[in-house]
Amino acid sequence: MSQVMMNRRALLAALGATAALALSETPAMAALRRSKPFFQRIGKPIGLQLYTLGDMPVKDLDGTLAKLAAVGFTDIELPNFYNRTPADLRAAADKAGVRYSSIHMNMPGPFTGGTLSLMSSPQEIADGLNTLGIYQVFMPLCPLPEGFSIPEGKNPQVAIGDALREAGADHWKRTATLLNERAAALKPFGISLGYHNHNMEFAPLPDGTTGWEILMKETDPSLVNFELDLGWTSAAGLDPAVELGKLKGRVKAVHVKDVKATTKTNYVMSQDPTEVGSGRLQWAKILPAAQAAGVQHFYVEQEPPFAMDRLAAVTKSHGFLSRFVA
């Protein structure tokens, strides 16, 4: 018998054994598999958006990352560059034994936290992110309408919401075009670009649509992905599990964020925040929906004000998620 025939028979036998094993799983075995904590079952780490810790990383990045590693957070999303070089940021991560897997990058302005912005050259962005080991970028906030300013005495969040509503659908279409253009420029360098939501994207526009609907429709699925912030989605009065279903195949990350039952539906970046598991979000529905939609990274994030020390808050959230069965 030829070696080719023997290899073919061995392969068929192995495939048959694998199929038989799958078919032979008893109800008890299936129940045992499902009884494992969600993150243990799917084999993914519980991540953290570093924004949650406020100025702790600014004052002591090495110490902050070491404390997070001790809690169990090893998958980190950066909110910006913290006015540090990519080499310095990478050295701190390596020292603590954590990795960066994503970063938020704004348009040029005071919130970039460094010299790079989304409008920097693709080569400059790629050089910086390759040093960090990052291949996914999210725009954390849509560009504000041209000429935007906050009237004296007006709540900034309300001013932003009002300006976006007045700018209408065209503003969101321009944002989609910008995302498509920047994503196409970054793709040859191995960098993916996505969009992270708050709740103003879900505000009804004069033409009956929403900014969120326009972004999903007008961005190129082969170029632009999404990071769904579950807490802000809930604050807009929507079911995060339903929204995850609409984004199947396009949602690469989520912000695992909880809000209190007292949070009222709004579109002006307002919520009553709390630790994950202490609020109203239905994690038994949401986490499996995220897995089914193709989410690769789960970043805990919490907005201020905090009811306890920030590190204690994220430790509580991690403890809940590490034990949660879904």
mmCIF file of N, CA and C in Angstrom, residues 134-258:
data_model
loop_
_atom_site.group_PDB
_atom_site.id
_atom_site.type_symbol
_atom_site.label_atom_id
_atom_site.label_comp_id
_atom_site.label_asym_id
_atom_site.label_seq_id
_atom_site.Cartn_x
_atom_site.Cartn_y
_atom_site.Cartn_z
ATOM 1 N N ILE A 134 0.143 46.907 18.441
ATOM 2 C CA ILE A 134 -1.288 47.174 18.240
ATOM 3 C C ILE A 134 -1.602 47.177 16.742
ATOM 4 N N TYR A 135 -2.721 46.541 16.381
ATOM 5 C CA TYR A 135 -3.147 46.511 14.976
ATOM 6 C C TYR A 135 -4.604 46.931 14.808
ATOM 7 N N GLN A 136 -5.196 47.460 15.892
ATOM 8 C CA GLN A 136 -6.584 47.911 15.852
ATOM 9 C C GLN A 136 -6.690 49.297 16.484
ATOM 10 N N VAL A 137 -7.300 50.217 15.744
ATOM 11 C CA VAL A 137 -7.520 51.585 16.205
ATOM 12 C C VAL A 137 -9.018 51.863 16.174
ATOM 13 N N PHE A 138 -9.492 52.614 17.177
ATOM 14 C CA PHE A 138 -10.888 53.054 17.161
ATOM 15 C C PHE A 138 -10.954 54.571 17.284
ATOM 16 N N MET A 139 -11.790 55.190 16.457
ATOM 17 C CA MET A 139 -12.119 56.599 16.630
ATOM 18 C C MET A 139 -13.109 56.675 17.788
ATOM 19 N N PRO A 140 -12.745 57.344 18.896
ATOM 20 C CA PRO A 140 -13.589 57.288 20.093
ATOM 21 C C PRO A 140 -14.740 58.283 20.118
ATOM 22 N N LEU A 141 -14.725 59.233 19.206
ATOM 23 C CA LEU A 141 -15.759 60.270 19.187
ATOM 24 C C LEU A 141 -15.807 60.837 17.782
ATOM 25 N N CYS A 142 -17.000 61.076 17.295
ATOM 26 C CA CYS A 142 -17.100 61.621 15.936
ATOM 27 C C CYS A 142 -16.517 63.033 15.911
ATOM 28 N N PRO A 143 -16.025 63.483 14.751
ATOM 29 C CA PRO A 143 -15.578 64.874 14.639
ATOM 30 C C PRO A 143 -16.740 65.809 14.969
ATOM 31 N N LEU A 144 -16.453 66.873 15.657
ATOM 32 C CA LEU A 144 -17.510 67.825 15.983
ATOM 33 C C LEU A 144 -17.760 68.746 14.788
ATOM 34 N N PRO A 145 -18.984 69.249 14.652
ATOM 35 C CA PRO A 145 -19.304 70.120 13.506
ATOM 36 C C PRO A 145 -18.339 71.298 13.409
ATOM 37 N N GLU A 146 -18.054 71.687 12.187
ATOM 38 C CA GLU A 146 -17.140 72.800 11.962
ATOM 39 C C GLU A 146 -17.627 74.052 12.673
ATOM 40 N N GLY A 147 -16.718 74.728 13.341
ATOM 41 C CA GLY A 147 -17.056 75.947 14.062
ATOM 42 C C GLY A 147 -17.707 75.710 15.409
ATOM 43 N N PHE A 148 -17.738 74.470 15.868
ATOM 44 C CA PHE A 148 -18.405 74.173 17.143
ATOM 45 C C PHE A 148 -17.721 74.888 18.304
ATOM 46 N N SER A 149 -18.519 75.432 19.183
ATOM 47 C CA SER A 149 -18.025 76.013 20.424
ATOM 48 C C SER A 149 -19.110 75.848 21.480
ATOM 49 N N ILE A 150 -18.719 75.888 22.715
ATOM 50 C CA ILE A 150 -19.663 75.711 23.816
ATOM 51 C C ILE A 150 -20.102 77.082 24.317
ATOM 52 N N PRO A 151 -21.376 77.404 24.172
ATOM 53 C CA PRO A 151 -21.864 78.697 24.669
ATOM 54 C C PRO A 151 -21.611 78.833 26.171
ATOM 55 N N GLU A 152 -21.313 80.023 26.600
ATOM 56 C CA GLU A 152 -21.029 80.262 28.012
ATOM 57 C C GLU A 152 -22.210 79.838 28.887
ATOM 58 N N GLY A 153 -21.901 79.052 29.895
ATOM 59 C CA GLY A 153 -22.928 78.628 30.835
ATOM 60 C C GLY A 153 -23.704 77.393 30.403
ATOM 61 N N LYS A 154 -23.415 76.839 29.217
ATOM 62 C CA LYS A 154 -24.149 75.674 28.737
ATOM 63 C C LYS A 154 -23.383 74.392 29.051
ATOM 64 N N ASN A 155 -24.116 73.359 29.416
ATOM 65 C CA ASN A 155 -23.510 72.059 29.672
ATOM 66 C C ASN A 155 -22.821 71.575 28.385
ATOM 67 N N PRO A 156 -21.518 71.226 28.453
ATOM 68 C CA PRO A 156 -20.794 70.815 27.239
ATOM 69 C C PRO A 156 -21.427 69.613 26.538
ATOM 70 N N GLN A 157 -21.924 68.641 27.332
ATOM 71 C CA GLN A 157 -22.524 67.455 26.723
ATOM 72 C C GLN A 157 -23.805 67.819 25.961
ATOM 73 N N VAL A 158 -24.596 68.705 26.552
ATOM 74 C CA VAL A 158 -25.820 69.156 25.877
ATOM 75 C C VAL A 158 -25.467 69.960 24.627
ATOM 76 N N ALA A 159 -24.407 70.769 24.724
ATOM 77 C CA ALA A 159 -23.993 71.578 23.569
ATOM 78 C C ALA A 159 -23.567 70.683 22.403
ATOM 79 N N ILE A 160 -22.842 69.615 22.706
ATOM 80 C CA ILE A 160 -22.427 68.677 21.654
ATOM 81 C C ILE A 160 -23.641 68.005 21.033
ATOM 82 N N GLY A 161 -24.573 67.539 21.879
ATOM 83 C CA GLY A 161 -25.778 66.886 21.373
ATOM 84 C C GLY A 161 -26.592 67.801 20.483
ATOM 85 N N ASP A 162 -26.744 69.051 20.909
ATOM 86 C CA ASP A 162 -27.512 70.019 20.114
ATOM 87 C C ASP A 162 -26.832 70.288 18.770
ATOM 88 N N ALA A 163 -25.500 70.421 18.798
ATOM 89 C CA ALA A 163 -24.761 70.722 17.560
ATOM 90 C C ALA A 163 -24.864 69.573 16.571
ATOM 91 N N LEU A 164 -24.784 68.340 17.061
ATOM 92 C CA LEU A 164 -24.875 67.187 16.167
ATOM 93 C C LEU A 164 -26.270 67.046 15.576
ATOM 94 N N ARG A 165 -27.281 67.333 16.384
ATOM 95 C CA ARG A 165 -28.647 67.251 15.865
ATOM 96 C C ARG A 165 -28.876 68.314 14.790
ATOM 97 N N GLU A 166 -28.360 69.508 15.021
ATOM 98 C CA GLU A 166 -28.521 70.579 14.040
ATOM 99 C C GLU A 166 -27.723 70.290 12.762
ATOM 100 N N ALA A 167 -26.579 69.622 12.905
ATOM 101 C CA ALA A 167 -25.768 69.298 11.724
ATOM 102 C C ALA A 167 -26.450 68.263 10.847
ATOM 103 N N GLY A 168 -27.284 67.406 11.455
ATOM 104 C CA GLY A 168 -28.108 66.474 10.701
ATOM 105 C C GLY A 168 -27.364 65.307 10.083
ATOM 106 N N ALA A 169 -28.033 64.646 9.156
ATOM 107 C CA ALA A 169 -27.518 63.415 8.548
ATOM 108 C C ALA A 169 -26.223 63.643 7.776
ATOM 109 N N ASP A 170 -26.062 64.807 7.174
ATOM 110 C CA ASP A 170 -24.872 65.054 6.360
ATOM 111 C C ASP A 170 -23.592 64.951 7.189
ATOM 112 N N HIS A 171 -23.664 65.373 8.437
ATOM 113 C CA HIS A 171 -22.472 65.292 9.283
ATOM 114 C C HIS A 171 -22.048 63.844 9.489
ATOM 115 N N TRP A 172 -23.017 62.967 9.698
ATOM 116 C CA TRP A 172 -22.697 61.554 9.913
ATOM 117 C C TRP A 172 -22.231 60.893 8.617
ATOM 118 N N LYS A 173 -22.757 61.353 7.489
ATOM 119 C CA LYS A 173 -22.279 60.831 6.211
ATOM 120 C C LYS A 173 -20.832 61.242 5.974
ATOM 121 N N ARG A 174 -20.493 62.481 6.337
ATOM 122 C CA ARG A 174 -19.099 62.926 6.205
ATOM 123 C C ARG A 174 -18.192 62.122 7.137
ATOM 124 N N THR A 175 -18.699 61.811 8.328
ATOM 125 C CA THR A 175 -17.911 61.003 9.259
ATOM 126 C C THR A 175 -17.666 59.613 8.678
ATOM 127 N N ALA A 176 -18.681 59.028 8.068
ATOM 128 C CA ALA A 176 -18.535 57.715 7.441
ATOM 129 C C ALA A 176 -17.507 57.766 6.312
ATOM 130 N N THR A 177 -17.558 58.819 5.522
ATOM 131 C CA THR A 177 -16.590 58.979 4.434
ATOM 132 C C THR A 177 -15.171 59.080 4.979
ATOM 133 N N LEU A 178 -15.017 59.847 6.049
ATOM 134 C CA LEU A 178 -13.703 59.989 6.679
ATOM 135 C C LEU A 178 -13.199 58.640 7.183
ATOM 136 N N LEU A 179 -14.061 57.871 7.831
ATOM 137 C CA LEU A 179 -13.671 56.551 8.324
ATOM 138 C C LEU A 179 -13.248 55.644 7.173
ATOM 139 N N ASN A 180 -14.021 55.651 6.101
ATOM 140 C CA ASN A 180 -13.666 54.831 4.934
ATOM 141 C C ASN A 180 -12.295 55.224 4.374
ATOM 142 N N GLU A 181 -12.065 56.530 4.263
ATOM 143 C CA GLU A 181 -10.809 57.010 3.681
ATOM 144 C C GLU A 181 -9.619 56.648 4.557
ATOM 145 N N ARG A 182 -9.741 56.892 5.860
ATOM 146 C CA ARG A 182 -8.614 56.608 6.755
ATOM 147 C C ARG A 182 -8.394 55.101 6.891
ATOM 148 N N ALA A 183 -9.476 54.335 6.909
ATOM 149 C CA ALA A 183 -9.338 52.875 6.996
ATOM 150 C C ALA A 183 -8.633 52.323 5.764
ATOM 151 N N ALA A 184 -8.982 52.854 4.593
ATOM 152 C CA ALA A 184 -8.342 52.402 3.353
ATOM 153 C C ALA A 184 -6.860 52.750 3.350
ATOM 154 N N ALA A 185 -6.508 53.897 3.925
ATOM 155 C CA ALA A 185 -5.107 54.311 3.976
ATOM 156 C C ALA A 185 -4.293 53.454 4.937
ATOM 157 N N LEU A 186 -4.920 52.990 6.026
ATOM 158 C CA LEU A 186 -4.204 52.217 7.040
ATOM 159 C C LEU A 186 -4.140 50.724 6.716
ATOM 160 N N LYS A 187 -5.079 50.242 5.925
ATOM 161 C CA LYS A 187 -5.167 48.805 5.661
ATOM 162 C C LYS A 187 -3.884 48.217 5.087
ATOM 163 N N PRO A 188 -3.219 48.866 4.121
ATOM 164 C CA PRO A 188 -1.984 48.286 3.585
ATOM 165 C C PRO A 188 -0.882 48.117 4.631
ATOM 166 N N PHE A 189 -0.996 48.811 5.755
ATOM 167 C CA PHE A 189 -0.010 48.719 6.825
ATOM 168 C C PHE A 189 -0.421 47.710 7.908
ATOM 169 N N GLY A 190 -1.526 46.993 7.635
ATOM 170 C CA GLY A 190 -1.974 45.986 8.595
ATOM 171 C C GLY A 190 -2.721 46.547 9.784
ATOM 172 N N ILE A 191 -3.179 47.798 9.685
ATOM 173 C CA ILE A 191 -3.899 48.447 10.780
ATOM 174 C C ILE A 191 -5.374 48.536 10.430
ATOM 175 N N SER A 192 -6.248 48.074 11.341
ATOM 176 C CA SER A 192 -7.693 48.155 11.145
ATOM 177 C C SER A 192 -8.239 49.376 11.886
ATOM 178 N N LEU A 193 -9.246 50.006 11.304
ATOM 179 C CA LEU A 193 -9.870 51.178 11.916
ATOM 180 C C LEU A 193 -11.336 50.894 12.199
ATOM 181 N N GLY A 194 -11.781 51.300 13.368
ATOM 182 C CA GLY A 194 -13.185 51.138 13.737
ATOM 183 C C GLY A 194 -13.716 52.382 14.425
ATOM 184 N N TYR A 195 -14.970 52.311 14.800
ATOM 185 C CA TYR A 195 -15.633 53.448 15.452
ATOM 186 C C TYR A 195 -16.225 53.006 16.781
ATOM 187 N N HIS A 196 -16.006 53.825 17.809
ATOM 188 C CA HIS A 196 -16.554 53.588 19.142
ATOM 189 C C HIS A 196 -17.683 54.579 19.409
ATOM 190 N N ASN A 197 -18.806 54.070 19.902
ATOM 191 C CA ASN A 197 -19.982 54.913 20.114
ATOM 192 C C ASN A 197 -20.096 55.451 21.536
ATOM 193 N N HIS A 198 -20.835 56.548 21.640
ATOM 194 C CA HIS A 198 -21.384 57.000 22.924
ATOM 195 C C HIS A 198 -22.899 56.799 22.802
ATOM 196 N N ASN A 199 -23.699 57.777 23.196
ATOM 197 C CA ASN A 199 -25.138 57.595 22.969
ATOM 198 C C ASN A 199 -25.738 58.642 22.042
ATOM 199 N N MET A 200 -24.977 59.672 21.684
ATOM 200 C CA MET A 200 -25.546 60.681 20.787
ATOM 201 C C MET A 200 -25.726 60.148 19.371
ATOM 202 N N GLU A 201 -25.013 59.064 19.031
ATOM 203 C CA GLU A 201 -25.186 58.458 17.707
ATOM 204 C C GLU A 201 -26.604 57.932 17.496
ATOM 205 N N PHE A 202 -27.294 57.635 18.593
ATOM 206 C CA PHE A 202 -28.631 57.035 18.506
ATOM 207 C C PHE A 202 -29.752 58.081 18.541
ATOM 208 N N ALA A 203 -29.397 59.348 18.614
ATOM 209 C CA ALA A 203 -30.413 60.411 18.669
ATOM 210 C C ALA A 203 -31.158 60.489 17.339
ATOM 211 N N PRO A 204 -32.491 60.578 17.377
ATOM 212 C CA PRO A 204 -33.259 60.739 16.123
ATOM 213 C C PRO A 204 -32.878 62.043 15.430
ATOM 214 N N LEU A 205 -32.653 61.961 14.125
ATOM 215 C CA LEU A 205 -32.326 63.134 13.320
ATOM 216 C C LEU A 205 -33.585 63.643 12.624
ATOM 217 N N PRO A 206 -33.552 64.876 12.145
ATOM 218 C CA PRO A 206 -34.742 65.437 11.483
ATOM 219 C C PRO A 206 -35.289 64.599 10.338
ATOM 220 N N ASP A 207 -34.414 63.841 9.644
ATOM 221 C CA ASP A 207 -34.885 63.045 8.506
ATOM 222 C C ASP A 207 -35.392 61.667 8.919
ATOM 223 N N GLY A 208 -35.416 61.401 10.238
ATOM 224 C CA GLY A 208 -35.951 60.124 10.716
ATOM 225 C C GLY A 208 -34.923 59.040 10.925
ATOM 226 N N THR A 209 -33.683 59.284 10.524
ATOM 227 C CA THR A 209 -32.623 58.297 10.724
ATOM 228 C C THR A 209 -31.877 58.617 12.022
ATOM 229 N N THR A 210 -30.818 57.886 12.281
ATOM 230 C CA THR A 210 -29.902 58.202 13.379
ATOM 231 C C THR A 210 -28.481 58.166 12.841
ATOM 232 N N GLY A 211 -27.578 58.808 13.550
ATOM 233 C CA GLY A 211 -26.188 58.771 13.147
ATOM 234 C C GLY A 211 -25.639 57.356 13.105
ATOM 235 N N TRP A 212 -26.095 56.524 14.033
ATOM 236 C CA TRP A 212 -25.636 55.139 14.100
ATOM 237 C C TRP A 212 -26.063 54.362 12.855
ATOM 238 N N GLU A 213 -27.301 54.540 12.458
ATOM 239 C CA GLU A 213 -27.785 53.855 11.249
ATOM 240 C C GLU A 213 -26.987 54.290 10.029
ATOM 241 N N ILE A 214 -26.662 55.580 9.965
ATOM 242 C CA ILE A 214 -25.904 56.089 8.824
ATOM 243 C C ILE A 214 -24.491 55.513 8.815
ATOM 244 N N LEU A 215 -23.853 55.450 9.987
ATOM 245 C CA LEU A 215 -22.503 54.896 10.052
ATOM 246 C C LEU A 215 -22.480 53.432 9.637
ATOM 247 N N MET A 216 -23.457 52.661 10.088
ATOM 248 C CA MET A 216 -23.494 51.244 9.714
ATOM 249 C C MET A 216 -23.719 51.071 8.209
ATOM 250 N N LYS A 217 -24.544 51.945 7.640
ATOM 251 C CA LYS A 217 -24.883 51.828 6.214
ATOM 252 C C LYS A 217 -23.793 52.391 5.315
ATOM 253 N N GLU A 218 -23.205 53.505 5.704
ATOM 254 C CA GLU A 218 -22.299 54.228 4.810
ATOM 255 C C GLU A 218 -20.836 53.805 4.925
ATOM 256 N N THR A 219 -20.462 53.108 6.016
ATOM 257 C CA THR A 219 -19.071 52.648 6.108
ATOM 258 C C THR A 219 -18.925 51.317 5.388
ATOM 259 N N ASP A 220 -17.749 51.114 4.813
ATOM 260 C CA ASP A 220 -17.459 49.911 4.035
ATOM 261 C C ASP A 220 -17.163 48.748 4.991
ATOM 262 N N PRO A 221 -17.972 47.684 4.964
ATOM 263 C CA PRO A 221 -17.756 46.556 5.879
ATOM 264 C C PRO A 221 -16.391 45.898 5.731
ATOM 265 N N SER A 222 -15.786 46.030 4.560
ATOM 266 C CA SER A 222 -14.467 45.423 4.362
ATOM 267 C C SER A 222 -13.348 46.281 4.945
ATOM 268 N N LEU A 223 -13.693 47.490 5.380
ATOM 269 C CA LEU A 223 -12.684 48.414 5.898
ATOM 270 C C LEU A 223 -12.911 48.819 7.346
ATOM 271 N N VAL A 224 -14.151 49.136 7.687
ATOM 272 C CA VAL A 224 -14.457 49.765 8.979
ATOM 273 C C VAL A 224 -15.212 48.798 9.887
ATOM 274 N N ASN A 225 -14.719 48.638 11.113
ATOM 275 C CA ASN A 225 -15.420 47.817 12.096
ATOM 276 C C ASN A 225 -15.904 48.688 13.261
ATOM 277 N N PHE A 226 -16.451 48.061 14.286
ATOM 278 C CA PHE A 226 -17.042 48.813 15.394
ATOM 279 C C PHE A 226 -16.606 48.268 16.746
ATOM 280 N N GLU A 227 -16.598 49.179 17.717
ATOM 281 C CA GLU A 227 -16.421 48.834 19.128
ATOM 282 C C GLU A 227 -17.685 49.324 19.829
ATOM 283 N N LEU A 228 -18.554 48.387 20.212
ATOM 284 C CA LEU A 228 -19.830 48.775 20.812
ATOM 285 C C LEU A 228 -19.650 49.003 22.303
ATOM 286 N N ASP A 229 -19.947 50.211 22.743
ATOM 287 C CA ASP A 229 -19.933 50.514 24.170
ATOM 288 C C ASP A 229 -21.299 50.129 24.725
ATOM 289 N N LEU A 230 -21.309 49.059 25.509
ATOM 290 C CA LEU A 230 -22.573 48.477 25.966
ATOM 291 C C LEU A 230 -23.312 49.395 26.926
ATOM 292 N N GLY A 231 -22.572 50.125 27.754
ATOM 293 C CA GLY A 231 -23.210 51.037 28.701
ATOM 294 C C GLY A 231 -23.851 52.223 28.027
ATOM 295 N N TRP A 232 -23.137 52.836 27.081
ATOM 296 C CA TRP A 232 -23.718 53.976 26.367
ATOM 297 C C TRP A 232 -24.898 53.542 25.492
ATOM 298 N N THR A 233 -24.823 52.345 24.952
ATOM 299 C CA THR A 233 -25.937 51.830 24.162
ATOM 300 C C THR A 233 -27.176 51.688 25.043
ATOM 301 N N SER A 234 -26.991 51.178 26.251
ATOM 302 C CA SER A 234 -28.112 51.048 27.196
ATOM 303 C C SER A 234 -28.633 52.414 27.609
ATOM 304 N N ALA A 235 -27.728 53.387 27.796
ATOM 305 C CA ALA A 235 -28.152 54.734 28.182
ATOM 306 C C ALA A 235 -28.998 55.395 27.094
ATOM 307 N N ALA A 236 -28.841 54.935 25.850
ATOM 308 C CA ALA A 236 -29.672 55.444 24.747
ATOM 309 C C ALA A 236 -31.020 54.733 24.682
ATOM 310 N N GLY A 237 -31.270 53.821 25.637
ATOM 311 C CA GLY A 237 -32.552 53.131 25.688
ATOM 312 C C GLY A 237 -32.636 51.903 24.811
ATOM 313 N N LEU A 238 -31.487 51.392 24.366
ATOM 314 C CA LEU A 238 -31.464 50.242 23.466
ATOM 315 C C LEU A 238 -30.960 48.994 24.184
ATOM 316 N N ASP A 239 -31.267 47.847 23.606
ATOM 317 C CA ASP A 239 -30.825 46.564 24.144
ATOM 318 C C ASP A 239 -29.481 46.218 23.497
ATOM 319 N N PRO A 240 -28.385 46.207 24.274
ATOM 320 C CA PRO A 240 -27.075 45.916 23.678
ATOM 321 C C PRO A 240 -27.020 44.578 22.963
ATOM 322 N N ALA A 241 -27.744 43.569 23.455
ATOM 323 C CA ALA A 241 -27.726 42.255 22.808
ATOM 324 C C ALA A 241 -28.311 42.342 21.402
ATOM 325 N N VAL A 242 -29.358 43.120 21.234
ATOM 326 C CA VAL A 242 -29.985 43.311 19.916
ATOM 327 C C VAL A 242 -29.028 44.039 18.987
ATOM 328 N N GLU A 243 -28.383 45.083 19.491
ATOM 329 C CA GLU A 243 -27.457 45.851 18.656
ATOM 330 C C GLU A 243 -26.256 45.000 18.240
ATOM 331 N N LEU A 244 -25.797 44.136 19.129
ATOM 332 C CA LEU A 244 -24.704 43.223 18.774
ATOM 333 C C LEU A 244 -25.106 42.311 17.617
ATOM 334 N N GLY A 245 -26.352 41.864 17.635
ATOM 335 C CA GLY A 245 -26.835 41.022 16.546
ATOM 336 C C GLY A 245 -26.814 41.738 15.210
ATOM 337 N N LYS A 246 -27.112 43.034 15.212
ATOM 338 C CA LYS A 246 -27.094 43.822 13.975
ATOM 339 C C LYS A 246 -25.677 44.007 13.435
ATOM 340 N N LEU A 247 -24.698 43.912 14.327
ATOM 341 C CA LEU A 247 -23.309 44.161 13.946
ATOM 342 C C LEU A 247 -22.516 42.882 13.695
ATOM 343 N N LYS A 248 -23.194 41.758 13.631
ATOM 344 C CA LYS A 248 -22.499 40.474 13.503
ATOM 345 C C LYS A 248 -21.472 40.515 12.371
ATOM 346 N N GLY A 249 -20.250 40.143 12.704
ATOM 347 C CA GLY A 249 -19.174 40.147 11.728
ATOM 348 C C GLY A 249 -18.445 41.469 11.602
ATOM 349 N N ARG A 250 -18.992 42.541 12.210
ATOM 350 C CA ARG A 250 -18.367 43.854 12.096
ATOM 351 C C ARG A 250 -17.921 44.417 13.449
ATOM 352 N N VAL A 251 -18.353 43.794 14.539
ATOM 353 C CA VAL A 251 -18.011 44.310 15.864
ATOM 354 C C VAL A 251 -16.808 43.531 16.394
ATOM 355 N N LYS A 252 -15.688 44.224 16.562
ATOM 356 C CA LYS A 252 -14.444 43.566 16.950
ATOM 357 C C LYS A 252 -14.181 43.643 18.446
ATOM 358 N N ALA A 253 -14.792 44.615 19.113
ATOM 359 C CA ALA A 253 -14.547 44.788 20.543
ATOM 360 C C ALA A 253 -15.784 45.393 21.183
ATOM 361 N N VAL A 254 -15.884 45.229 22.493
ATOM 362 C CA VAL A 254 -16.945 45.877 23.259
ATOM 363 C C VAL A 254 -16.342 46.515 24.503
ATOM 364 N N HIS A 255 -16.995 47.592 24.962
ATOM 365 C CA HIS A 255 -16.698 48.133 26.277
ATOM 366 C C HIS A 255 -17.722 47.539 27.231
ATOM 367 N N VAL A 256 -17.215 46.733 28.160
ATOM 368 C CA VAL A 256 -18.081 46.063 29.128
ATOM 369 C C VAL A 256 -18.337 47.065 30.245
ATOM 370 N N LYS A 257 -19.460 47.733 30.158
ATOM 371 C CA LYS A 257 -19.788 48.853 31.039
ATOM 372 C C LYS A 257 -21.209 48.682 31.555
ATOM 373 N N ASP A 258 -21.397 48.962 32.834
ATOM 374 C CA ASP A 258 -22.722 48.816 33.435
ATOM 375 C C ASP A 258 -23.245 50.176 33.881
#
